[in-house]
Short mmCIF file of C-alpha atoms in Angstrom, two decimals:
data_model
loop_
_atom_site.label_atom_id
_atom_site.label_comp_id
_atom_site.label_asym_id
_atom_site.label_seq_id
_atom_site.Cartn_x
_atom_site.Cartn_y
_atom_site.Cartn_z
CA UNK Y 147 21.60 -69.01 -41.78
CA UNK Y 148 21.92 -69.02 -38.01
CA UNK Y 149 23.54 -65.59 -38.17
CA UNK Y 150 20.64 -64.29 -40.25
CA UNK Y 151 18.04 -65.46 -37.72
CA UNK Y 152 20.09 -64.09 -34.83
CA UNK Y 153 20.27 -60.61 -36.46
CA UNK Y 154 16.56 -60.74 -37.29
CA UNK Y 155 15.63 -61.54 -33.69
CA UNK Y 156 17.86 -58.72 -32.35
CA UNK Y 157 16.35 -56.27 -34.85
CA UNK Y 158 12.81 -57.39 -33.90
CA UNK Y 159 13.29 -56.90 -30.16
CA UNK Y 160 15.16 -53.61 -30.67
CA UNK Y 161 12.23 -52.27 -32.69
CA UNK Y 162 9.77 -53.28 -29.96
CA UNK Y 163 11.83 -51.58 -27.23
CA UNK Y 164 12.20 -48.36 -29.24
CA UNK Y 165 8.48 -48.30 -29.99
CA UNK Y 166 7.61 -48.66 -26.29
CA UNK Y 167 10.02 -45.86 -25.37
CA UNK Y 168 8.56 -43.51 -27.97
CA UNK Y 169 4.98 -44.18 -26.86
CA UNK Y 170 5.73 -43.76 -23.17
CA UNK Y 171 7.94 -40.68 -23.49
CA UNK Y 172 6.77 -37.57 -21.64
CA UNK Y 173 8.82 -34.36 -21.69
CA UNK Y 174 10.13 -33.19 -18.32
CA UNK Y 175 9.56 -29.49 -17.70
CA UNK Y 176 12.43 -27.64 -16.07
CA UNK Y 177 11.32 -24.88 -13.73
CA UNK Y 178 12.82 -21.48 -14.38
CA UNK Y 179 15.26 -20.32 -11.74
CA UNK Y 180 13.72 -17.72 -9.49
CA UNK Y 181 15.30 -14.28 -9.39
CA UNK Y 182 17.13 -13.33 -6.21
CA UNK Y 183 14.82 -10.31 -6.06
CA UNK Y 184 11.45 -11.56 -7.31
CA UNK Y 185 8.90 -9.00 -8.40
CA UNK Y 186 6.01 -8.99 -5.94
CA UNK Y 187 2.63 -10.25 -7.08
CA UNK Y 188 -0.39 -8.08 -6.54
CA UNK Y 189 -3.72 -9.07 -5.04
CA UNK Y 190 -5.34 -5.62 -5.08
CA UNK Y 191 -4.86 -2.23 -6.65
CA UNK Y 192 -5.52 1.20 -5.21
CA UNK Y 193 -6.26 4.45 -6.96
CA UNK Y 194 -4.25 6.52 -4.47
CA UNK Y 195 -2.00 5.76 -1.52
CA UNK Y 196 0.37 8.71 -1.12
CA UNK Y 197 -2.50 11.04 -0.30
CA UNK Y 198 -6.08 10.30 0.74
CA UNK Y 199 -7.44 11.98 -2.40
CA UNK Y 200 -4.79 11.64 -5.11
CA UNK Y 201 -1.95 9.47 -6.35
CA UNK Y 202 1.73 10.43 -6.42
CA UNK Y 203 3.06 11.69 -9.75
CA UNK Y 204 6.02 9.68 -10.97
CA UNK Y 205 7.45 12.23 -13.41
CA UNK Y 206 8.62 14.69 -12.72
CA UNK Y 207 8.73 13.44 -9.16
CA UNK Y 208 8.82 16.35 -6.74
CA UNK Y 209 9.94 16.57 -3.12
CA UNK Y 210 6.92 17.56 -1.02
CA UNK Y 211 7.59 20.24 1.59
CA UNK Y 212 7.47 19.23 5.22
CA UNK Y 213 4.14 20.27 6.77
CA UNK Y 214 5.99 21.58 9.85
CA UNK Y 215 9.37 22.99 10.85
CA UNK Y 216 12.39 20.70 11.16
CA UNK Y 217 12.39 20.96 14.93
CA UNK Y 218 8.63 20.75 15.41
CA UNK Y 219 8.67 17.03 16.25
CA UNK Y 220 11.23 17.39 19.02
CA UNK Y 221 9.25 15.10 21.33
CA UNK Y 222 10.49 12.25 19.16
CA UNK Y 223 12.79 13.42 16.35
CA UNK Y 224 15.46 16.14 16.46
CA UNK Y 225 15.71 18.95 13.90
CA UNK Y 226 19.01 17.80 12.39
CA UNK Y 227 17.64 14.32 11.72
CA UNK Y 228 14.50 15.74 10.12
CA UNK Y 229 16.52 18.03 7.86
CA UNK Y 230 18.82 15.24 6.69
CA UNK Y 231 15.96 12.79 6.36
CA UNK Y 232 13.83 15.09 4.22
CA UNK Y 233 16.33 17.27 2.36
CA UNK Y 234 18.93 14.56 1.67
CA UNK Y 235 17.44 11.08 1.83
CA UNK Y 236 13.96 11.75 0.48
CA UNK Y 237 15.37 14.18 -2.07
CA UNK Y 238 17.74 11.49 -3.37
CA UNK Y 239 14.82 9.10 -3.98
CA UNK Y 240 13.08 11.81 -5.99
CA UNK Y 241 16.19 12.54 -8.07
CA UNK Y 242 16.93 8.86 -8.72
CA UNK Y 243 13.34 8.14 -9.76
CA UNK Y 244 13.41 11.00 -12.26
CA UNK Y 245 16.74 9.75 -13.62
CA UNK Y 246 15.31 6.25 -14.05
CA UNK Y 247 12.23 7.42 -15.96
CA UNK Y 248 13.72 10.15 -18.16
CA UNK Y 249 14.17 7.81 -21.15
CA UNK Y 250 10.73 6.17 -20.80
CA UNK Y 251 7.92 8.60 -21.73
CA UNK Y 252 5.23 5.93 -21.43
CA UNK Y 253 6.17 5.22 -17.82
CA UNK Y 254 6.24 8.92 -17.03
CA UNK Y 255 2.47 9.06 -17.45
CA UNK Y 256 1.88 6.64 -14.58
CA UNK Y 257 1.67 7.33 -10.87
CA UNK Y 258 4.24 5.94 -8.46
CA UNK Y 259 1.55 3.64 -7.07
CA UNK Y 260 0.81 2.29 -10.56
CA UNK Y 261 4.48 1.61 -11.24
CA UNK Y 262 4.97 -0.27 -8.00
CA UNK Y 263 1.82 -2.31 -8.54
CA UNK Y 264 3.00 -3.45 -11.98
CA UNK Y 265 6.77 -3.76 -11.70
CA UNK Y 266 6.83 -6.53 -14.30
CA UNK Y 267 5.90 -3.92 -16.93
CA UNK Y 268 8.91 -1.78 -15.99
CA UNK Y 269 11.98 -2.50 -18.15
CA UNK Y 270 14.42 -4.74 -16.36
CA UNK Y 271 17.30 -2.29 -16.62
CA UNK Y 272 15.49 0.24 -14.39
CA UNK Y 273 13.16 -2.06 -12.43
CA UNK Y 274 15.24 -2.20 -9.27
CA UNK Y 275 15.83 1.55 -9.37
CA UNK Y 276 12.10 2.24 -9.74
CA UNK Y 277 11.26 -0.23 -6.98
CA UNK Y 278 13.74 1.25 -4.50
CA UNK Y 279 13.38 4.93 -5.29
CA UNK Y 280 9.70 4.94 -6.20
CA UNK Y 281 9.06 3.07 -2.97
CA UNK Y 282 11.24 5.49 -1.01
CA UNK Y 283 9.41 8.48 -2.48
CA UNK Y 284 6.00 6.98 -1.73
CA UNK Y 285 6.87 5.80 1.78
CA UNK Y 286 8.30 9.14 2.86
CA UNK Y 287 5.49 11.15 1.30
CA UNK Y 288 3.12 9.15 3.50
CA UNK Y 289 5.42 9.32 6.52
CA UNK Y 290 5.57 13.12 6.80
CA UNK Y 291 1.78 13.27 6.90
CA UNK Y 292 1.54 10.70 9.70
CA UNK Y 293 3.26 13.01 12.20
CA UNK Y 294 2.29 16.32 13.76
CA UNK Y 295 3.66 18.68 16.43
CA UNK Y 296 0.23 18.33 18.06
CA UNK Y 297 0.21 14.56 17.70
CA UNK Y 298 0.38 11.76 20.19
CA UNK Y 299 -2.05 10.63 22.81
CA UNK Y 300 -4.87 8.18 22.29
CA UNK Y 301 -6.57 7.65 18.94
CA UNK Y 302 -10.23 8.51 18.65
CA UNK Y 303 -13.09 7.80 16.31
CA UNK Y 304 -13.46 4.78 14.07
CA UNK Y 305 -9.76 3.86 14.06
CA UNK Y 306 -9.71 3.72 17.85
CA UNK Y 307 -12.68 1.36 17.95
CA UNK Y 308 -11.20 -0.87 15.28
CA UNK Y 309 -7.81 -1.02 17.01
CA UNK Y 310 -9.49 -2.07 20.25
CA UNK Y 311 -11.57 -4.71 18.48
CA UNK Y 312 -8.60 -6.11 16.56
CA UNK Y 313 -5.80 -5.96 19.13
CA UNK Y 314 -7.71 -5.88 22.42
CA UNK Y 315 -6.57 -2.41 23.48
CA UNK Y 316 -4.50 0.52 22.28
CA UNK Y 317 -1.67 -0.46 24.64
CA UNK Y 318 -1.66 -4.00 23.25
CA UNK Y 319 -1.56 -2.59 19.71
CA UNK Y 320 1.39 -0.32 20.53
CA UNK Y 321 3.24 -3.22 22.11
CA UNK Y 322 2.76 -5.42 19.02
CA UNK Y 323 3.64 -2.58 16.64
CA UNK Y 324 6.83 -1.77 18.52
CA UNK Y 325 7.79 -5.44 18.77
CA UNK Y 326 7.38 -5.85 15.02
CA UNK Y 327 9.49 -2.74 14.38
CA UNK Y 328 12.21 -3.82 16.80
CA UNK Y 329 12.26 -7.31 15.34
CA UNK Y 330 12.59 -6.19 11.72
CA UNK Y 331 16.15 -7.11 10.74
CA UNK Y 332 18.03 -4.41 8.90
CA UNK Y 333 16.42 -1.49 7.12
CA UNK Y 334 12.72 -1.36 6.46
CA UNK Y 335 9.34 -0.19 7.73
CA UNK Y 336 6.66 -1.29 10.18
CA UNK Y 337 3.05 -0.68 9.13
CA UNK Y 338 -0.54 -0.82 10.24
CA UNK Y 339 -2.38 -1.94 7.11
CA UNK Y 340 -5.80 -2.99 5.97
CA UNK Y 341 -5.49 -6.47 4.50
CA UNK Y 342 -7.51 -7.97 1.61
CA UNK Y 343 -10.06 -9.22 4.16
CA UNK Y 344 -10.61 -5.57 5.21
CA UNK Y 345 -9.04 -6.20 8.61
CA UNK Y 346 -6.32 -4.30 10.42
CA UNK Y 347 -2.95 -6.03 10.48
CA UNK Y 348 0.63 -5.19 11.48
CA UNK Y 349 3.26 -5.98 8.84
CA UNK Y 350 6.85 -5.04 8.10
CA UNK Y 351 8.53 -4.48 4.74
CA UNK Y 352 12.19 -4.59 3.76
CA UNK Y 353 14.15 -1.64 2.42
CA UNK Y 354 11.74 0.80 0.72
CA UNK Y 355 9.06 -1.70 -0.28
CA UNK Y 356 5.49 -0.53 0.27
CA UNK Y 357 2.69 -2.84 1.47
CA UNK Y 358 0.62 -2.25 -1.68
CA UNK Y 359 2.85 -4.70 -3.55
CA UNK Y 360 1.44 -7.43 -1.30
CA UNK Y 361 -2.16 -6.24 -1.58
CA UNK Y 362 -2.21 -4.29 1.71
CA UNK Y 363 -3.30 -0.67 2.11
CA UNK Y 364 -0.92 1.28 4.41
CA UNK Y 365 -2.79 3.25 7.07
CA UNK Y 366 0.22 4.22 9.16
CA UNK Y 367 3.90 3.34 9.19
CA UNK Y 368 7.19 4.10 10.88
CA UNK Y 369 10.58 4.32 9.20
CA UNK Y 370 13.08 1.79 10.59
CA UNK Y 371 16.09 2.90 8.56
CA UNK Y 372 18.94 4.11 10.77
CA UNK Y 373 18.88 7.51 9.08
CA UNK Y 374 15.46 8.05 10.69
CA UNK Y 375 16.76 7.95 14.24
CA UNK Y 376 20.51 7.34 14.55
CA UNK Y 377 21.68 10.89 15.28
CA UNK Y 378 19.57 11.05 18.44
CA UNK Y 379 19.10 7.43 19.46
CA UNK Y 380 22.22 5.74 18.06
CA UNK Y 381 21.40 2.02 18.03
CA UNK Y 382 18.41 2.33 20.39
CA UNK Y 383 15.68 1.65 17.86
CA UNK Y 384 13.25 0.51 20.57
CA UNK Y 385 13.52 3.90 22.32
CA UNK Y 386 12.84 5.71 19.03
CA UNK Y 387 9.78 3.54 18.42
CA UNK Y 388 8.46 4.29 21.89
CA UNK Y 389 8.93 8.06 21.58
CA UNK Y 390 7.45 8.17 18.07
CA UNK Y 391 3.95 7.71 19.49
CA UNK Y 392 4.25 11.26 20.90
CA UNK Y 393 3.99 12.75 17.39
CA UNK Y 394 1.54 10.37 15.69
CA UNK Y 395 -1.10 12.29 13.72
CA UNK Y 396 -4.25 10.35 14.63
CA UNK Y 397 -6.73 12.52 12.70
CA UNK Y 398 -4.76 11.89 9.49
CA UNK Y 399 -4.48 8.16 10.21
CA UNK Y 400 -8.20 7.96 10.91
CA UNK Y 401 -8.89 9.73 7.63
CA UNK Y 402 -6.65 7.35 5.66
CA UNK Y 403 -8.37 4.36 7.21
CA UNK Y 404 -11.85 5.55 6.36
CA UNK Y 405 -11.15 6.79 2.83
CA UNK Y 406 -9.99 3.36 1.68
CA UNK Y 407 -13.62 2.22 1.51
CA UNK Y 408 -14.27 4.91 -1.11
CA UNK Y 409 -11.56 3.72 -3.49
CA UNK Y 410 -12.32 1.39 -6.41
CA UNK Y 411 -11.02 -2.16 -6.08
#
C-alpha cells in the first residue's frame, strides 16, 4: 500500500512539472550564419550610372574605346599603363562578365547597374563573378570619362560651389580625397558621391565594388588598384593621387553631379 501511494505521488508531481515545462516552452531561434562576402543591401536605385544619359548593357558587354590616345594623360598616367589598364584589365572584366551571363538569358536583358543593385537575384554560382566583373566594367567605364588631356585645374560651376560648401575649400577637399585614397588598404577605389541625403561625401570601396550598392551615386572616382599606377609610381600611391588632379575632367564631373537630380528614385 505504501508503495502504491509513493508511486502515485511521484506520478502526480512528474505530471505537474511536465505540464509547466510544456506551457512555458518557447522555441529559440538560431540566427543564420552570415556569408563571408555578404550581398550589399540597397537604399536607392538609379536608372543610369555608367553614362549621364544611359545605363551600361550587361550582355553582350563591350569594351568602350578610350576617348583619347594612350599617352594623352601623360601629366599623370603613362601610355604603357593606360594601354595595359584599358586593353588588358578592363577587357578581362568585359570577357568574364559575358562568360558569366551566357547561360542566363533573363539576366542578359538587364543593365550592369541593375545586376549590381539586385545581386540577390543573381544565381549563387555566378554571383561573385558578376559582382567583381560587372563592377570592374562599370567602374572603368566611368573612370575613362572622368579624365581628359585638357583636364585639371580648379572646378567651376555648381560642383565647385558645392565642394566649397561641403568641405570648406577645394584644397581641403583634395586633401581629404587623397587621404581617403591613401588610407584605403589593398585594392579598391576612392569616390566623391552623392549620398541618400543629397549631400556630397567621400567614400572608398573595396575591390571593384561600386558605391551604388550602398545607395550612393558616384560623381567621380579614382582607381586605387596597383595596375592603375605601378609602372610609373611603383608603390608611391600618394604621388599618383596627387598627380591625378592634373587630368580630372571637371566639366564631365559637373555634368554627372547635376544630372542625378533628373533621374527617377
